[in-house]
XYZ file of C-alpha atoms in Angstrom:
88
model
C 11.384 14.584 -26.396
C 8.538 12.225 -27.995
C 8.251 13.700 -31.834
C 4.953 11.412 -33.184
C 1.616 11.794 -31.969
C 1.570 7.690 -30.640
C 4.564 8.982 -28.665
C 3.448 12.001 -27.064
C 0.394 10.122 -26.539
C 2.022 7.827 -24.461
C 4.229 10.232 -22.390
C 0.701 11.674 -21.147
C -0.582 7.859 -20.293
C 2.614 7.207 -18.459
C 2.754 10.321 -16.631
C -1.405 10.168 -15.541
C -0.704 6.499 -14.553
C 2.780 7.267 -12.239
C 0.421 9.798 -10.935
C -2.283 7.053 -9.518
C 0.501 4.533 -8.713
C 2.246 7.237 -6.365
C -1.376 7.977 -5.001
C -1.686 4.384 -4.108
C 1.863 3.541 -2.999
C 1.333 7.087 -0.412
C -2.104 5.145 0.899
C -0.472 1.972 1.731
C 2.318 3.470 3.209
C -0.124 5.723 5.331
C -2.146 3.113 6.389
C 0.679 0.624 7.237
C 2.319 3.535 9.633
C -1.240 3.735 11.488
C -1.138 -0.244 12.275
C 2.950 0.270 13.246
C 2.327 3.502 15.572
C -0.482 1.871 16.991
C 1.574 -0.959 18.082
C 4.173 1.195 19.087
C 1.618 2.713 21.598
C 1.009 -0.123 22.782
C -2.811 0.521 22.075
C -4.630 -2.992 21.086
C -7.957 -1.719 20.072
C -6.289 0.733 17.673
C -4.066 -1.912 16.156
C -6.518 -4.294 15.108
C -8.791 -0.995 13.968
C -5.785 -0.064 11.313
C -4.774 -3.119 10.520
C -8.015 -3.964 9.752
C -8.235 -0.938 7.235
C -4.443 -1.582 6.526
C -4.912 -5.038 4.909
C -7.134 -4.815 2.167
C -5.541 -1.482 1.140
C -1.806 -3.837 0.655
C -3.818 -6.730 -1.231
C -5.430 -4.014 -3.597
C -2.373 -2.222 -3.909
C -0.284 -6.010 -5.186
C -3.395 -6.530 -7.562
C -3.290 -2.868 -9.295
C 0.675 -3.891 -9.421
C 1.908 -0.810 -7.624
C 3.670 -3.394 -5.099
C 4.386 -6.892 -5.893
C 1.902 -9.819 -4.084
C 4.452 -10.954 -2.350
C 5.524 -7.869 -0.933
C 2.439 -7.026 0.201
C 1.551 -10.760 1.624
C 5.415 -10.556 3.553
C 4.044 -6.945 5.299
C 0.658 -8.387 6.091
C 1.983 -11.110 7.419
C 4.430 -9.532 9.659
C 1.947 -6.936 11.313
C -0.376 -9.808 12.157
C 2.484 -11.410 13.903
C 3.123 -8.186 15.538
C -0.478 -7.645 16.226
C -0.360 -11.382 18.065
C 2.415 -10.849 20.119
C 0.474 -7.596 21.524
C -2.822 -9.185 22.113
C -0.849 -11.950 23.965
């Protein structure tokens, strides 16, 4: 338990800040299962709708730090190569 002020003080900025990173991290991980069960479906249209919405979503997640750029950059990547294969 914190006991100074600069302590408990902190405790509340950590907790308020978890709170936005798990918003964010629930966000990407909606969006990226929109762009995967569109592919599933088989649906093209759909796809390239979500991943549309789905990319910028990753990039802003890597550059508020909730997921690493690399990470994010490595998923991108991988539903656009998904995405290809479908359209071809």
């Amino acid at each position: 338990m914190a006991n100074t002020s600069s302590a408990k003080k902190a405790t509340r900025k950590i907790a308020r800040r978890t709170a936005i990173n798990k918003n964010r991290r629930s966000r990407v991980r909606t969006y990226v299962r929109q762009v995967e069960e569109a592919l599933a479906s088989g649906d093209k249209a759909a796809a390239q709708a979500a991943f549309k919405v789905a990319e910028p979503e990753l990039m802003r997640a890597a550059t508020k730090g909730v997921i690493h750029k690399n990470t994010a950059s490595r998923k991108v990547s991988r539903l656009a190569q998904r995405l290809k294969v479908l359209s071809a």
